[in-house]
């Protein structure tokens, strides 16, 4: 069997030798295919963040996370109010709404909930109408969002196309992978405006918000 890259050949050879994951973590004994992935994983134990942003001094455990962060400084699209830069125009538009006070301009006619994007309002409206336009060809189950159908189909095929680059665990949905990666990086992008507590996932943040609502009702 032939391979285009030497590293792919080495990984394949390990399947024959029985030493498929030769690199082991000294702290938790987890094993990895590659030495670099063991090094990334080790930082989840040590808290080391060797990659620093030269502009704002924020630090990151992985080069990829630093690269993603740098785009917030070096993007093509610039905010006229605060000069912050973005790599995508839609991200800039959402940011600008934070200055104008129109952060969520799209409102549901049924429950008055507001959204930052028109497409998200359309998805939400289906929770009121019950519309589920996407059907699984295998079991005929229906879904209100194409993304949910695609994830469901993978429960039939067993496919898990989204792989964690730190620990090699695989997932059927990208948003689940993104949430998982934050376990390694420690990132908590969802912040409570009331108590400033931060959360790894949006669902955890929403549950927390309800504790403030409940307290206000007392």
Coordinates of N, CA, C and O in Angstrom, one line a residue, residues 37-213:
X37 N 0.6 16.1 19.4 CA -0.7 16.0 20.1 C -0.7 15.7 21.6 O -1.5 16.2 22.3
X38 N 0.3 14.9 21.9 CA 0.6 14.7 23.4 C 1.0 16.0 24.0 O 0.6 16.3 25.1
X39 N 1.8 16.8 23.3 CA 2.3 18.1 23.9 C 1.1 19.0 24.1 O 1.1 19.8 25.1
X40 N 0.2 19.1 23.1 CA -1.0 19.9 23.2 C -1.8 19.5 24.4 O -2.3 20.3 25.2
X41 N -2.0 18.2 24.5 CA -2.8 17.6 25.6 C -2.2 18.0 26.9 O -2.9 18.3 27.9
X42 N -0.9 17.9 27.1 CA -0.2 18.1 28.3 C -0.5 19.5 28.9 O -0.6 19.7 30.1
X43 N -0.8 20.4 28.0 CA -1.1 21.8 28.4 C -2.4 21.9 29.2 O -2.7 22.9 29.9
X44 N -3.3 20.9 28.9 CA -4.6 20.9 29.7 C -4.3 20.6 31.2 O -5.1 21.0 32.0
X45 N -3.2 20.0 31.5 CA -2.8 19.7 32.8 C -2.0 20.8 33.4 O -2.2 21.2 34.6
X46 N -1.1 21.4 32.7 CA -0.2 22.4 33.2 C -0.7 23.8 33.1 O -0.3 24.7 33.9
X47 N -1.7 24.0 32.2 CA -2.2 25.4 32.1 C -1.3 26.2 31.2 O -1.5 27.5 31.1
X48 N -0.3 25.7 30.7 CA 0.7 26.4 29.9 C 0.0 27.1 28.6 O -0.7 26.4 27.9
X49 N 0.3 28.3 28.4 CA -0.2 29.0 27.2 C 1.0 29.8 26.6 O 1.2 31.0 26.8
X50 N 1.8 29.0 25.7 CA 3.0 29.6 25.2 C 2.9 30.6 24.1 O 3.8 31.3 23.7
X51 N 1.7 30.7 23.5 CA 1.5 31.6 22.3 C 0.8 32.9 22.7 O -0.3 32.9 23.2
X52 N 1.5 34.0 22.5 CA 1.0 35.3 23.0 C 0.7 36.2 21.8 O 1.5 36.3 20.9
X53 N -0.4 36.9 21.9 CA -0.8 38.0 21.0 C 0.1 39.2 21.2 O 0.0 39.8 22.3
X54 N 0.8 39.6 20.2 CA 1.7 40.8 20.4 C 1.0 42.1 20.5 O 1.5 43.1 20.9
X55 N -0.3 42.1 20.1 CA -1.1 43.3 20.1 C -1.8 43.5 21.5 O -1.7 44.6 22.0
X56 N -2.4 42.5 22.0 CA -3.2 42.7 23.3 C -2.6 41.8 24.4 O -3.2 41.9 25.5
X57 N -1.6 41.0 24.2 CA -0.9 40.2 25.2 C -1.8 39.0 25.7 O -1.4 38.4 26.6
X58 N -2.9 38.8 25.1 CA -3.7 37.6 25.5 C -2.9 36.3 25.1 O -2.2 36.3 24.0
X59 N -3.0 35.3 25.9 CA -2.1 34.1 25.6 C -3.0 32.9 25.3 O -4.2 32.8 25.7
X60 N -2.5 31.9 24.6 CA -3.2 30.8 24.1 C -2.4 29.5 24.2 O -1.1 29.5 24.1
X61 N -3.0 28.4 24.4 CA -2.3 27.1 24.5 C -1.9 26.5 23.1 O -1.0 25.8 23.0
X62 N -2.6 26.9 22.1 CA -2.4 26.4 20.7 C -2.1 27.5 19.7 O -2.8 28.5 19.8
X63 N -1.3 27.2 18.8 CA -1.0 28.2 17.7 C -2.2 28.5 16.9 O -2.5 29.6 16.5
X64 N -3.1 27.5 16.7 CA -4.3 27.7 15.9 C -5.2 28.6 16.6 O -5.9 29.4 15.9
X65 N -5.3 28.6 17.9 CA -6.2 29.5 18.6 C -5.7 30.9 18.6 O -6.5 31.9 18.4
X66 N -4.4 31.1 18.6 CA -3.8 32.4 18.4 C -4.0 33.0 17.1 O -4.4 34.1 16.9
X67 N -3.9 32.1 16.0 CA -4.1 32.6 14.7 C -5.5 33.0 14.5 O -5.8 34.1 13.8
X68 N -6.5 32.3 15.1 CA -7.9 32.7 15.0 C -8.1 34.0 15.7 O -8.9 34.9 15.2
X69 N -7.5 34.2 16.8 CA -7.6 35.5 17.6 C -7.0 36.6 16.8 O -7.6 37.7 16.8
X70 N -5.9 36.4 16.1 CA -5.2 37.5 15.4 C -6.1 38.1 14.3 O -6.0 39.3 14.0
X71 N -7.0 37.3 13.8 CA -7.9 37.8 12.8 C -8.8 38.9 13.3 O -9.3 39.7 12.5
X72 N -9.0 38.9 14.6 CA -9.9 40.0 15.2 C -9.1 41.3 15.1 O -9.7 42.4 15.2
X73 N -7.8 41.3 15.1 CA -7.0 42.5 15.0 C -6.7 42.9 13.5 O -6.6 44.0 13.1
X74 N -6.5 41.8 12.7 CA -6.0 42.1 11.3 C -7.0 41.9 10.2 O -6.6 41.8 9.0
X75 N -8.3 41.9 10.6 CA -9.3 41.6 9.5 C -9.4 42.8 8.5 O -8.9 43.9 8.7
X76 N -10.1 42.5 7.4 CA -10.3 43.5 6.4 C -11.3 44.5 6.7 O -11.3 45.6 6.3
X77 N -12.3 44.1 7.6 CA -13.5 45.0 7.8 C -13.3 45.7 9.2 O -13.1 45.0 10.2
X78 N -13.3 47.0 9.2 CA -13.0 47.8 10.4 C -14.2 48.5 10.9 O -15.0 49.1 10.2
X79 N -14.4 48.5 12.2 CA -15.5 49.2 12.9 C -15.2 50.7 13.0 O -14.1 51.1 13.5
X80 N -16.1 51.5 12.5 CA -15.9 53.0 12.5 C -15.9 53.6 13.9 O -15.3 54.6 14.1
X81 N -16.5 52.9 14.8 CA -16.7 53.4 16.2 C -15.4 53.1 17.0 O -14.9 54.0 17.7
X82 N -15.0 51.9 17.0 CA -13.9 51.5 17.9 C -12.6 51.0 17.2 O -11.6 50.6 17.9
X83 N -12.7 50.9 15.9 CA -11.5 50.5 15.0 C -11.1 49.1 15.2 O -10.1 48.6 14.7
X84 N -12.0 48.3 15.8 CA -11.7 46.8 15.9 C -11.9 46.3 14.5 O -12.8 46.7 13.7
X85 N -11.1 45.3 14.1 CA -11.1 44.7 12.8 C -11.7 43.3 12.8 O -11.5 42.5 13.7
X86 N -12.3 42.9 11.7 CA -12.9 41.6 11.5 C -12.6 41.0 10.2 O -12.4 41.7 9.2
X87 N -12.5 39.7 10.1 CA -12.2 39.0 8.9 C -13.4 38.8 8.0 O -13.3 38.5 6.8
X88 N -14.6 38.9 8.5 CA -15.8 38.7 7.8 C -16.8 39.9 8.0 O -16.9 40.4 9.1
X89 N -17.4 40.3 6.9 CA -18.3 41.5 7.0 C -19.5 41.2 7.9 O -19.9 42.1 8.6
X90 N -20.0 40.0 7.9 CA -21.2 39.7 8.7 C -20.8 39.8 10.2 O -21.7 40.2 11.0
X91 N -19.6 39.4 10.5 CA -19.1 39.6 11.9 C -19.0 41.0 12.3 O -19.4 41.4 13.5
X92 N -18.5 41.8 11.4 CA -18.5 43.3 11.7 C -19.9 43.8 11.9 O -20.1 44.6 12.8
X93 N -20.8 43.5 11.1 CA -22.2 44.0 11.2 C -22.8 43.6 12.5 O -23.5 44.4 13.2
X94 N -22.6 42.4 13.0 CA -23.1 42.0 14.3 C -22.4 42.8 15.4 O -23.1 43.2 16.4
X95 N -21.1 43.1 15.3 CA -20.4 43.9 16.2 C -20.9 45.3 16.3 O -21.1 45.9 17.4
X96 N -21.2 45.9 15.1 CA -21.7 47.3 15.1 C -23.0 47.4 15.8 O -23.2 48.5 16.5
X97 N -23.8 46.4 15.8 CA -25.1 46.5 16.5 C -24.9 46.7 18.0 O -25.8 47.2 18.7
X98 N -23.8 46.2 18.5 CA -23.5 46.4 20.0 C -23.3 47.9 20.3 O -23.7 48.3 21.4
X99 N -22.8 48.6 19.3 CA -22.7 50.1 19.5 C -24.0 50.8 19.3 O -24.3 51.8 20.0
X100 N -24.8 50.4 18.4 CA -26.0 51.1 18.0 C -27.2 50.8 18.9 O -28.2 51.5 18.9
X101 N -27.1 49.7 19.6 CA -28.2 49.2 20.5 C -29.2 48.4 19.7 O -30.2 48.0 20.3
X102 N -28.9 48.1 18.5 CA -29.8 47.2 17.7 C -29.1 45.9 17.4 O -28.9 45.4 16.3
X103 N -28.6 45.3 18.5 CA -27.8 44.0 18.4 C -28.7 42.9 17.9 O -28.1 42.0 17.2
X104 N -30.0 42.9 18.1 CA -30.9 41.9 17.6 C -32.1 42.5 16.9 O -33.2 42.6 17.5
X105 N -31.9 42.9 15.7 CA -33.0 43.7 15.0 C -34.2 42.8 14.5 O -35.2 43.4 14.1
X106 N -34.1 41.5 14.5 CA -35.1 40.6 14.0 C -36.0 40.0 15.1 O -35.5 39.3 16.0
X107 N -37.3 40.3 15.1 CA -38.1 40.0 16.2 C -39.2 39.0 15.8 O -39.8 39.1 14.7
X108 N -39.5 38.0 16.6 CA -40.5 37.0 16.4 C -41.9 37.6 16.6 O -42.1 38.2 17.7
X109 N -42.8 37.5 15.7 CA -44.1 38.1 15.8 C -45.0 37.3 16.9 O -45.9 37.9 17.4
X110 N -44.6 36.1 17.2 CA -45.4 35.3 18.1 C -45.0 35.5 19.6 O -45.8 35.7 20.4
X111 N -43.7 35.5 19.8 CA -43.2 35.6 21.2 C -42.3 36.8 21.5 O -41.9 37.0 22.7
X112 N -42.1 37.6 20.5 CA -41.2 38.8 20.6 C -39.8 38.6 20.9 O -39.0 39.5 21.2
X113 N -39.3 37.3 20.8 CA -37.9 37.0 21.0 C -37.2 37.7 19.8 O -37.6 37.6 18.7
X114 N -36.0 38.2 20.1 CA -35.2 38.9 19.1 C -34.0 38.1 18.7 O -33.4 37.3 19.5
X115 N -33.5 38.3 17.4 CA -32.4 37.6 16.9 C -31.4 38.5 16.1 O -31.9 39.5 15.6
X116 N -30.2 38.1 16.1 CA -29.2 38.9 15.4 C -29.2 38.7 13.9 O -28.7 39.5 13.1
X117 N -29.7 37.6 13.4 CA -29.7 37.2 12.0 C -31.1 36.8 11.6 O -31.8 36.1 12.3
X118 N -31.5 37.2 10.4 CA -32.8 36.8 9.8 C -33.0 35.3 9.8 O -34.1 34.8 10.1
X119 N -31.9 34.6 9.3 CA -32.1 33.1 9.2 C -32.4 32.5 10.5 O -33.1 31.5 10.6
X120 N -31.8 33.0 11.6 CA -32.1 32.4 13.0 C -33.5 32.7 13.4 O -34.1 31.9 14.1
X121 N -34.1 33.8 13.0 CA -35.5 34.1 13.3 C -36.4 33.1 12.5 O -37.3 32.5 13.1
X122 N -36.0 32.8 11.3 CA -36.8 31.8 10.5 C -36.7 30.4 11.1 O -37.7 29.7 11.1
X123 N -35.5 30.0 11.6 CA -35.4 28.7 12.2 C -36.3 28.7 13.5 O -37.0 27.7 13.8
X124 N -36.2 29.8 14.3 CA -37.0 29.9 15.5 C -38.5 29.8 15.2 O -39.2 29.2 16.0
X125 N -39.0 30.5 14.2 CA -40.4 30.5 13.9 C -41.0 29.1 13.7 O -42.2 28.9 14.0
X126 N -40.1 28.1 13.3 CA -40.6 26.8 13.1 C -40.9 26.1 14.5 O -41.7 25.1 14.5
X127 N -40.4 26.6 15.6 CA -40.8 26.1 16.9 C -42.2 26.4 17.2 O -42.9 25.7 18.0
X128 N -42.8 27.5 16.6 CA -44.2 27.9 16.8 C -45.1 27.2 15.8 O -46.2 26.7 16.2
X129 N -44.6 27.1 14.6 CA -45.5 26.5 13.5 C -45.4 25.0 13.5 O -46.3 24.3 13.0
X130 N -44.3 24.4 14.1 CA -44.2 23.0 14.0 C -43.7 22.5 12.7 O -43.6 21.2 12.4
X131 N -43.3 23.4 11.8 CA -42.9 23.0 10.4 C -41.5 22.2 10.5 O -40.6 22.7 11.3
X132 N -41.4 21.1 9.9 CA -40.2 20.3 9.8 C -40.0 19.9 8.3 O -40.4 18.8 7.9
X133 N -39.4 20.8 7.5 CA -39.3 20.5 6.1 C -38.2 19.5 5.7 O -38.2 19.1 4.5
X134 N -37.4 19.0 6.6 CA -36.3 18.1 6.2 C -36.5 16.7 6.8 O -36.7 16.5 8.0
X135 N -36.6 15.7 5.8 CA -36.9 14.4 6.2 C -35.8 13.4 6.0 O -35.1 13.5 4.9
X136 N -35.6 12.5 6.9 CA -34.6 11.4 6.8 C -35.1 10.3 5.8 O -36.2 9.8 6.0
X137 N -34.4 10.0 4.8 CA -34.8 9.0 3.8 C -34.8 7.6 4.4 O -35.5 6.7 3.9
X138 N -34.0 7.4 5.5 CA -33.9 6.1 6.1 C -35.1 5.7 7.0 O -35.7 4.7 6.9
X139 N -35.4 6.7 7.9 CA -36.4 6.4 9.0 C -37.6 7.3 8.9 O -38.5 7.2 9.7
X140 N -37.6 8.3 7.9 CA -38.7 9.2 7.7 C -38.9 10.2 8.9 O -39.9 11.0 8.9
X141 N -38.0 10.3 9.8 CA -38.1 11.3 10.9 C -37.8 12.7 10.2 O -37.0 12.8 9.3
X142 N -38.5 13.7 10.7 CA -38.4 15.0 10.1 C -37.8 16.0 11.1 O -37.9 15.9 12.3
X143 N -37.2 17.0 10.5 CA -36.4 18.0 11.3 C -36.7 19.4 10.8 O -37.0 19.6 9.6
X144 N -36.6 20.4 11.7 CA -36.8 21.8 11.3 C -35.6 22.5 10.8 O -35.7 23.6 10.3
X145 N -34.5 21.8 10.8 CA -33.2 22.5 10.4 C -32.4 21.4 9.6 O -32.3 20.3 10.0
X146 N -31.9 21.9 8.5 CA -31.1 21.0 7.6 C -29.9 20.4 8.4 O -29.5 19.2 8.3
X147 N -29.2 21.2 9.2 CA -28.1 20.8 10.0 C -28.5 19.6 11.0 O -27.7 18.7 11.2
X148 N -29.7 19.7 11.6 CA -30.1 18.6 12.5 C -30.3 17.3 11.7 O -30.1 16.3 12.2
X149 N -30.9 17.5 10.5 CA -31.0 16.3 9.6 C -29.7 15.6 9.3 O -29.5 14.4 9.4
X150 N -28.7 16.4 8.9 CA -27.4 15.9 8.6 C -26.8 15.2 9.8 O -26.2 14.1 9.6
X151 N -26.9 15.8 11.0 CA -26.4 15.1 12.2 C -27.1 13.8 12.4 O -26.5 12.8 12.8
X152 N -28.4 13.8 12.2 CA -29.2 12.6 12.5 C -28.8 11.5 11.5 O -28.7 10.3 11.9
X153 N -28.6 11.8 10.3 CA -28.2 10.8 9.3 C -27.0 10.0 9.7 O -26.8 8.8 9.5
X154 N -26.1 10.8 10.4 CA -24.8 10.1 10.8 C -25.1 9.1 11.9 O -24.2 8.2 12.2
X155 N -26.2 9.1 12.6 CA -26.6 8.1 13.6 C -26.9 6.8 12.9 O -26.8 5.7 13.4
X156 N -27.3 6.9 11.6 CA -27.5 5.7 10.8 C -26.2 5.2 10.2 O -25.9 4.0 10.1
X157 N -25.3 6.1 9.7 CA -24.1 5.7 9.0 C -22.9 5.5 9.9 O -22.0 4.8 9.6
X158 N -23.0 6.0 11.2 CA -21.9 5.9 12.1 C -20.8 6.9 11.8 O -19.8 6.8 12.5
X159 N -21.0 7.8 10.9 CA -19.9 8.7 10.5 C -19.8 9.8 11.6 O -20.7 10.3 12.1
X160 N -18.5 10.1 11.9 CA -18.1 11.1 12.9 C -17.0 12.0 12.2 O -15.8 11.7 12.5
X161 N -17.4 12.9 11.4 CA -16.4 13.6 10.5 C -15.6 14.7 11.3 O -14.6 15.1 10.7
X162 N -16.0 15.1 12.5 CA -15.3 16.2 13.2 C -14.4 15.6 14.3 O -14.9 15.1 15.2
X163 N -13.1 15.8 14.1 CA -12.1 15.2 15.0 C -11.4 16.3 15.8 O -11.0 17.3 15.3
X164 N -11.3 16.1 17.1 CA -10.5 17.0 18.0 C -9.0 16.8 17.7 O -8.5 15.7 17.7
X165 N -8.4 17.9 17.4 CA -7.0 17.9 17.0 C -6.1 17.7 18.2 O -4.9 17.5 18.1
X166 N -6.6 17.7 19.4 CA -5.8 17.5 20.6 C -5.9 16.1 21.1 O -4.8 15.5 21.4
X167 N -7.1 15.5 21.2 CA -7.2 14.1 21.7 C -7.7 13.1 20.8 O -7.9 11.9 21.1
X168 N -8.0 13.5 19.5 CA -8.5 12.6 18.5 C -9.9 12.1 18.6 O -10.4 11.2 17.9
X169 N -10.6 12.6 19.6 CA -12.0 12.1 19.8 C -12.8 12.7 18.6 O -12.6 13.8 18.2
X170 N -13.8 12.0 18.2 CA -14.6 12.3 17.0 C -16.0 12.6 17.3 O -16.6 12.0 18.3
X171 N -16.7 13.5 16.5 CA -18.1 13.9 16.8 C -18.9 14.0 15.5 O -18.4 14.2 14.5
X172 N -20.2 13.9 15.7 CA -21.1 13.9 14.5 C -21.5 15.4 14.1 O -21.9 15.6 13.0
X173 N -21.3 16.3 15.0 CA -21.6 17.7 14.7 C -20.4 18.6 15.1 O -19.7 18.4 16.1
X174 N -20.2 19.7 14.3 CA -19.1 20.6 14.5 C -19.3 21.4 15.8 O -18.3 21.7 16.5
X175 N -20.6 21.8 16.1 CA -20.8 22.6 17.3 C -20.4 21.8 18.6 O -20.0 22.3 19.6
X176 N -20.7 20.4 18.5 CA -20.3 19.6 19.6 C -18.8 19.5 19.8 O -18.2 19.6 20.9
X177 N -18.1 19.4 18.6 CA -16.6 19.5 18.6 C -16.1 20.8 19.2 O -15.2 20.8 20.0
X178 N -16.7 21.9 18.7 CA -16.2 23.2 19.2 C -16.4 23.3 20.7 O -15.5 23.8 21.4
X179 N -17.5 22.8 21.3 CA -17.7 22.8 22.7 C -16.7 22.0 23.4 O -16.1 22.3 24.4
X180 N -16.4 20.8 22.8 CA -15.4 19.9 23.4 C -14.0 20.5 23.4 O -13.3 20.4 24.5
X181 N -13.6 21.2 22.4 CA -12.3 21.7 22.3 C -12.1 22.7 23.4 O -10.9 22.9 23.9
X182 N -13.1 23.4 23.8 CA -13.0 24.4 24.9 C -12.7 23.8 26.2 O -12.2 24.4 27.1
X183 N -12.9 22.5 26.4 CA -12.5 21.7 27.6 C -11.0 21.8 27.6 O -10.4 21.9 28.7
X184 N -10.3 21.6 26.5 CA -8.9 21.6 26.4 C -8.3 23.0 26.6 O -7.3 23.3 27.3
X185 N -8.9 24.0 25.9 CA -8.4 25.4 25.8 C -8.7 26.2 27.0 O -8.1 27.2 27.3
X186 N -9.9 25.8 27.7 CA -10.3 26.6 28.9 C -11.1 27.8 28.4 O -11.5 28.6 29.3
X187 N -11.4 28.0 27.1 CA -12.1 29.1 26.6 C -13.6 29.1 27.1 O -14.2 28.1 27.1
X188 N -14.1 30.2 27.6 CA -15.5 30.4 28.0 C -16.0 31.7 27.3 O -16.0 32.7 27.9
X189 N -16.5 31.5 26.1 CA -16.9 32.7 25.3 C -18.3 33.3 25.7 O -18.6 34.4 25.3
X190 N -19.1 32.7 26.5 CA -20.4 33.2 26.9 C -20.4 33.8 28.2 O -20.2 33.1 29.2
X191 N -20.6 35.1 28.3 CA -20.5 35.9 29.6 C -21.9 36.4 30.0 O -22.6 36.9 29.2
X192 N -22.1 36.3 31.3 CA -23.4 36.8 31.9 C -23.2 38.3 32.1 O -22.3 38.8 32.8
X193 N -24.1 39.1 31.6 CA -24.1 40.6 31.7 C -24.3 41.0 33.2 O -23.9 42.1 33.6
X194 N -25.0 40.2 33.9 CA -25.4 40.5 35.3 C -24.3 40.3 36.3 O -23.9 41.2 37.1
X195 N -23.7 39.1 36.3 CA -22.7 38.7 37.3 C -21.3 38.5 36.7 O -20.4 38.1 37.5
X196 N -21.2 38.6 35.4 CA -19.9 38.4 34.7 C -19.4 37.0 34.7 O -18.2 36.8 34.3
X197 N -20.1 36.0 35.2 CA -19.7 34.7 35.2 C -19.6 34.2 33.7 O -20.5 34.6 32.9
X198 N -18.7 33.4 33.4 CA -18.5 32.9 32.0 C -18.7 31.4 31.8 O -18.5 30.7 32.8
X199 N -19.1 31.0 30.6 CA -19.5 29.6 30.4 C -18.9 29.1 29.1 O -18.7 29.8 28.1
X200 N -18.7 27.8 29.1 CA -18.1 27.1 27.9 C -19.1 26.9 26.8 O -18.8 27.0 25.6
X201 N -20.4 26.7 27.1 CA -21.4 26.4 26.1 C -22.6 27.4 26.2 O -22.8 27.9 27.3
X202 N -23.3 27.6 25.1 CA -24.4 28.5 25.2 C -25.5 27.9 26.0 O -26.3 28.6 26.7
X203 N -25.7 26.6 26.0 CA -26.8 26.0 26.8 C -26.5 26.2 28.3 O -27.4 26.4 29.1
X204 N -25.2 26.1 28.7 CA -24.9 26.3 30.1 C -25.2 27.8 30.5 O -25.7 28.1 31.6
X205 N -24.9 28.7 29.6 CA -25.1 30.1 29.8 C -26.6 30.4 29.9 O -27.0 31.1 30.8
X206 N -27.4 29.8 29.1 CA -28.9 30.0 29.1 C -29.5 29.5 30.4 O -30.4 30.1 31.0
X207 N -29.0 28.3 30.9 CA -29.5 27.8 32.2 C -29.1 28.7 33.3 O -29.9 28.9 34.2
X208 N -27.9 29.3 33.2 CA -27.5 30.2 34.2 C -28.4 31.5 34.2 O -28.8 32.0 35.3
X209 N -28.7 32.0 33.0 CA -29.5 33.2 32.9 C -30.9 33.0 33.6 O -31.4 34.0 34.2
X210 N -31.4 31.8 33.5 CA -32.7 31.5 34.2 C -32.7 31.7 35.7 O -33.7 31.9 36.3
X211 N -31.5 31.4 36.3 CA -31.4 31.6 37.7 C -31.5 33.0 38.1 O -32.0 33.3 39.2
X212 N -31.1 34.0 37.3 CA -31.3 35.4 37.6 C -32.8 35.7 37.4 O -33.3 36.5 38.2
X213 N -33.4 35.2 36.4 CA -34.8 35.4 36.1 C -35.7 34.9 37.3 O -36.6 35.6 37.7

